[in-house]
Short mmCIF file of C-alpha atoms in Angstrom, two decimals:
data_model
loop_
_atom_site.label_atom_id
_atom_site.label_comp_id
_atom_site.label_asym_id
_atom_site.label_seq_id
_atom_site.Cartn_x
_atom_site.Cartn_y
_atom_site.Cartn_z
CA UNK Z 1 158.89 11.78 43.64
CA UNK Z 2 159.34 9.19 46.35
CA UNK Z 3 159.65 10.55 49.89
CA UNK Z 4 161.36 8.54 52.61
CA UNK Z 5 162.39 9.51 56.13
CA UNK Z 6 165.67 7.83 57.06
CA UNK Z 7 166.53 8.73 60.62
CA UNK Z 8 166.59 12.52 60.64
CA UNK Z 9 167.04 12.82 56.87
CA UNK Z 10 164.21 13.39 54.41
CA UNK Z 11 165.14 11.60 51.16
CA UNK Z 12 163.46 12.99 48.03
CA UNK Z 13 164.00 10.64 45.08
CA UNK Z 14 162.99 11.99 41.66
CA UNK Z 15 162.49 9.51 38.81
CA UNK Z 16 159.76 10.25 36.28
CA UNK Z 17 161.00 7.56 33.91
CA UNK Z 18 162.06 10.25 31.43
CA UNK Z 19 164.29 13.33 31.76
CA UNK Z 20 163.27 14.43 35.28
CA UNK Z 21 162.28 17.71 33.64
CA UNK Z 22 161.58 20.62 35.96
CA UNK Z 23 157.85 20.82 35.31
CA UNK Z 24 154.95 22.09 37.41
CA UNK Z 25 154.59 18.56 38.78
CA UNK Z 26 158.31 18.41 39.65
CA UNK Z 27 158.07 21.75 41.49
CA UNK Z 28 154.89 20.72 43.32
CA UNK Z 29 156.53 17.50 44.47
CA UNK Z 30 159.71 19.29 45.52
CA UNK Z 31 157.71 21.74 47.62
CA UNK Z 32 155.67 18.91 49.10
CA UNK Z 33 158.85 17.08 50.06
CA UNK Z 34 160.41 20.20 51.57
CA UNK Z 35 157.23 20.87 53.56
CA UNK Z 36 157.41 17.36 55.03
CA UNK Z 37 161.11 17.77 55.75
CA UNK Z 38 160.55 20.98 57.67
CA UNK Z 39 157.93 19.20 59.78
CA UNK Z 40 159.75 15.96 60.59
CA UNK Z 41 163.41 15.97 59.49
CA UNK Z 42 166.65 17.78 60.20
CA UNK Z 43 168.28 17.52 56.77
CA UNK Z 44 167.27 16.85 53.15
CA UNK Z 45 168.79 14.55 50.55
CA UNK Z 46 167.71 14.92 46.92
CA UNK Z 47 168.45 12.11 44.47
CA UNK Z 48 167.82 11.72 40.74
CA UNK Z 49 167.38 8.62 38.59
CA UNK Z 50 170.33 6.48 37.50
CA UNK Z 51 172.39 8.47 35.02
CA UNK Z 52 170.39 11.69 35.35
CA UNK Z 53 169.56 14.31 37.94
CA UNK Z 54 167.53 16.56 35.61
CA UNK Z 55 167.57 17.58 31.97
CA UNK Z 56 166.26 21.09 32.70
CA UNK Z 57 162.94 22.89 32.40
CA UNK Z 58 160.04 21.12 30.71
CA UNK Z 59 160.32 22.35 27.12
CA UNK Z 60 156.84 21.05 26.30
CA UNK Z 61 155.52 23.69 28.68
CA UNK Z 62 157.59 26.34 26.90
CA UNK Z 63 156.02 25.33 23.58
CA UNK Z 64 152.58 26.28 24.89
CA UNK Z 65 153.41 29.98 24.69
CA UNK Z 66 155.10 32.87 26.45
CA UNK Z 67 152.70 32.97 29.41
CA UNK Z 68 153.16 29.28 30.15
CA UNK Z 69 156.92 29.62 29.87
CA UNK Z 70 156.92 32.60 32.21
CA UNK Z 71 154.76 30.83 34.79
CA UNK Z 72 157.06 27.81 34.85
CA UNK Z 73 160.27 29.85 34.99
CA UNK Z 74 158.92 31.98 37.85
CA UNK Z 75 157.93 28.90 39.82
CA UNK Z 76 161.28 27.32 39.09
CA UNK Z 77 163.19 30.34 40.34
CA UNK Z 78 161.03 30.41 43.47
CA UNK Z 79 161.94 26.75 44.02
CA UNK Z 80 165.66 27.52 43.66
CA UNK Z 81 165.32 30.40 46.11
CA UNK Z 82 163.56 28.14 48.59
CA UNK Z 83 166.30 25.52 48.30
CA UNK Z 84 169.06 28.12 48.69
CA UNK Z 85 167.28 29.59 51.72
CA UNK Z 86 166.13 26.26 53.19
CA UNK Z 87 166.71 26.21 56.96
CA UNK Z 88 168.03 22.64 56.99
CA UNK Z 89 171.12 21.20 55.31
CA UNK Z 90 170.37 20.28 51.69
CA UNK Z 91 172.47 17.57 50.05
CA UNK Z 92 172.09 16.49 46.41
CA UNK Z 93 173.24 13.15 45.09
CA UNK Z 94 173.86 13.98 41.44
CA UNK Z 95 173.21 10.65 39.75
CA UNK Z 96 174.48 11.71 36.32
CA UNK Z 97 173.65 14.47 33.83
CA UNK Z 98 172.52 17.85 35.19
CA UNK Z 99 171.70 20.37 32.48
CA UNK Z 100 170.28 23.91 32.67
CA UNK Z 101 167.71 23.89 35.50
CA UNK Z 102 169.27 20.59 36.59
CA UNK Z 103 172.58 22.38 37.07
CA UNK Z 104 170.84 25.15 39.01
CA UNK Z 105 169.54 22.50 41.40
CA UNK Z 106 173.17 21.73 42.16
CA UNK Z 107 174.03 25.39 42.66
CA UNK Z 108 171.11 25.85 45.08
CA UNK Z 109 172.08 22.93 47.34
CA UNK Z 110 174.52 23.10 50.24
CA UNK Z 111 176.50 19.95 49.36
CA UNK Z 112 176.69 18.18 45.99
CA UNK Z 113 178.03 14.65 45.58
CA UNK Z 114 178.31 13.40 42.03
CA UNK Z 115 178.88 10.16 40.17
CA UNK Z 116 182.22 9.67 38.43
CA UNK Z 117 181.90 9.41 34.69
CA UNK Z 118 181.46 11.16 31.38
CA UNK Z 119 178.26 12.94 32.37
CA UNK Z 120 177.21 16.33 31.07
CA UNK Z 121 176.84 19.12 33.66
CA UNK Z 122 176.36 22.56 32.20
CA UNK Z 123 174.44 25.80 31.74
CA UNK Z 124 173.75 25.72 27.97
CA UNK Z 125 171.65 28.89 27.77
CA UNK Z 126 174.01 30.92 25.55
CA UNK Z 127 174.41 28.01 23.14
CA UNK Z 128 170.64 27.53 22.79
CA UNK Z 129 169.77 31.21 22.29
CA UNK Z 130 168.56 31.86 25.81
CA UNK Z 131 169.51 34.26 28.60
CA UNK Z 132 170.00 33.06 32.16
CA UNK Z 133 167.26 34.70 34.27
CA UNK Z 134 168.83 37.48 36.30
CA UNK Z 135 167.89 36.05 39.73
CA UNK Z 136 169.88 32.92 38.90
CA UNK Z 137 173.03 34.92 38.18
CA UNK Z 138 173.37 35.09 41.96
CA UNK Z 139 173.73 31.31 42.19
CA UNK Z 140 176.35 31.40 39.44
CA UNK Z 141 178.40 34.07 41.21
CA UNK Z 142 178.01 32.53 44.66
CA UNK Z 143 178.68 28.89 43.86
CA UNK Z 144 180.82 28.62 40.74
CA UNK Z 145 184.58 28.98 40.89
CA UNK Z 146 185.57 32.51 39.77
CA UNK Z 147 187.98 30.88 37.31
CA UNK Z 148 185.07 29.10 35.63
CA UNK Z 149 182.31 31.70 35.87
CA UNK Z 150 182.78 33.03 32.35
CA UNK Z 151 183.31 29.57 30.85
CA UNK Z 152 180.30 28.01 32.61
CA UNK Z 153 177.69 30.78 32.68
CA UNK Z 154 178.58 32.83 29.59
CA UNK Z 155 180.34 30.42 27.24
CA UNK Z 156 178.11 27.39 28.00
CA UNK Z 157 181.04 25.03 28.55
CA UNK Z 158 180.07 21.40 29.12
CA UNK Z 159 181.78 19.67 32.04
CA UNK Z 160 182.23 16.02 32.83
CA UNK Z 161 182.02 14.95 36.47
CA UNK Z 162 185.61 15.83 37.35
CA UNK Z 163 185.39 19.14 35.54
CA UNK Z 164 182.16 19.91 37.39
CA UNK Z 165 184.03 19.60 40.69
CA UNK Z 166 186.66 22.05 39.49
CA UNK Z 167 183.99 24.45 38.21
CA UNK Z 168 181.96 24.40 41.43
CA UNK Z 169 178.87 22.45 40.39
CA UNK Z 170 179.93 19.46 42.54
CA UNK Z 171 181.94 19.04 45.73
CA UNK Z 172 183.08 15.42 45.46
CA UNK Z 173 182.72 12.28 43.37
CA UNK Z 174 181.97 8.64 44.16
CA UNK Z 175 181.17 5.56 42.12
CA UNK Z 176 177.51 5.13 41.22
CA UNK Z 177 176.91 2.22 43.59
CA UNK Z 178 178.24 4.25 46.53
CA UNK Z 179 176.33 7.49 45.89
CA UNK Z 180 173.26 7.00 48.05
CA UNK Z 181 175.26 5.64 50.97
CA UNK Z 182 177.80 8.47 50.89
CA UNK Z 183 175.19 11.20 50.37
CA UNK Z 184 172.98 9.82 53.15
CA UNK Z 185 175.96 9.60 55.50
CA UNK Z 186 176.82 13.25 54.84
CA UNK Z 187 173.21 14.39 55.28
CA UNK Z 188 173.00 12.42 58.54
CA UNK Z 189 176.21 14.05 59.76
CA UNK Z 190 174.94 17.53 58.90
CA UNK Z 191 171.62 16.80 60.61
CA UNK Z 192 173.53 16.53 63.89
CA UNK Z 193 174.58 20.19 63.75
CA UNK Z 194 172.53 22.63 65.86
CA UNK Z 195 169.61 23.44 63.59
CA UNK Z 196 168.93 27.01 64.66
CA UNK Z 197 172.52 28.10 64.24
CA UNK Z 198 172.85 26.27 60.90
CA UNK Z 199 169.81 28.17 59.65
CA UNK Z 200 170.95 31.53 61.00
CA UNK Z 201 174.48 31.23 59.65
CA UNK Z 202 173.24 30.07 56.25
CA UNK Z 203 170.81 32.95 55.97
CA UNK Z 204 173.30 35.52 57.26
CA UNK Z 205 175.94 34.39 54.77
CA UNK Z 206 173.45 34.34 51.87
CA UNK Z 207 171.33 37.31 52.92
CA UNK Z 208 172.53 39.73 50.25
CA UNK Z 209 172.28 37.15 47.47
CA UNK Z 210 168.81 36.02 48.48
CA UNK Z 211 167.62 39.63 48.68
CA UNK Z 212 168.98 40.24 45.19
CA UNK Z 213 167.30 37.14 43.81
CA UNK Z 214 163.93 38.15 45.22
CA UNK Z 215 164.32 41.76 44.07
CA UNK Z 216 165.23 40.67 40.52
CA UNK Z 217 162.24 38.33 40.40
CA UNK Z 218 159.59 40.84 41.50
CA UNK Z 219 159.47 43.01 38.35
CA UNK Z 220 159.27 39.89 36.17
CA UNK Z 221 156.25 38.66 38.14
CA UNK Z 222 154.72 42.10 37.67
CA UNK Z 223 155.06 41.86 33.90
CA UNK Z 224 158.66 42.69 33.00
CA UNK Z 225 161.40 40.37 31.81
CA UNK Z 226 164.40 38.77 33.47
CA UNK Z 227 167.10 40.11 31.19
#
C-alpha cells in the first residue's frame, strides 16, 4: 500500500502486483493507512490497481486450515466494520474488478466511483459453496438496492460496471484515465464538510447496523460460526 496525503485527503493506493487479495498484510496496511488518516487528514480515498480493486480474501490463507481461515475472516470483518464506522468520509475509486471481499470494500465505503467497462463486480459466495458471514449481511441490506438484494447476495449475480451502479455497489462511473482525478475531487469536497457532524450523522444513521454487525461477530470470535 502506498500512502499519500493530498491536501486534506489521505490516499491509500493498493497494488500488490497480483490480485490485491484481502490478506493479513492487506488488512494491516489498511489499518495503518486509516490510523494515519485519522491523525492528519479529513477524508480517505482508497484506490486499487489498474483493472482491479480486489479479488477477495486470500485463498492461500484459507488452504492452511479452518483456524487460519477463521482468523482472516474475523480480521476482514473487523476491517469492514471500521471502514463503515470510520469518522471521516471514505471514497473508493474502483479501478476494475471487485469480487467477494473486494465487493464488500465497496459496500463499506461512503462513496464509490467505478471505471466504465466489462468488469466483474459480485458476491459469488453461493456459487462457490460458501455462506456470506452474518455480520456482512448488514452491508448487503444497507447498501444494495432492494430490487437487487436477492440477485446479488443470494443468487451470486455478476454485474458489469453499469449493472453495479444499478445494484448499489457503485454510485457513478468514469473513464479509467479520469478516475483518480474525479475520486480525489469528491474526497476533497467531502473533506470540507464539518467533521464532527459528518461523524455523528454517519454513526447515528448506521448505529443499528453497526451494533448488529458487532453482535453477530462476537459469538464467532468466541468459537461459534457465522452462519
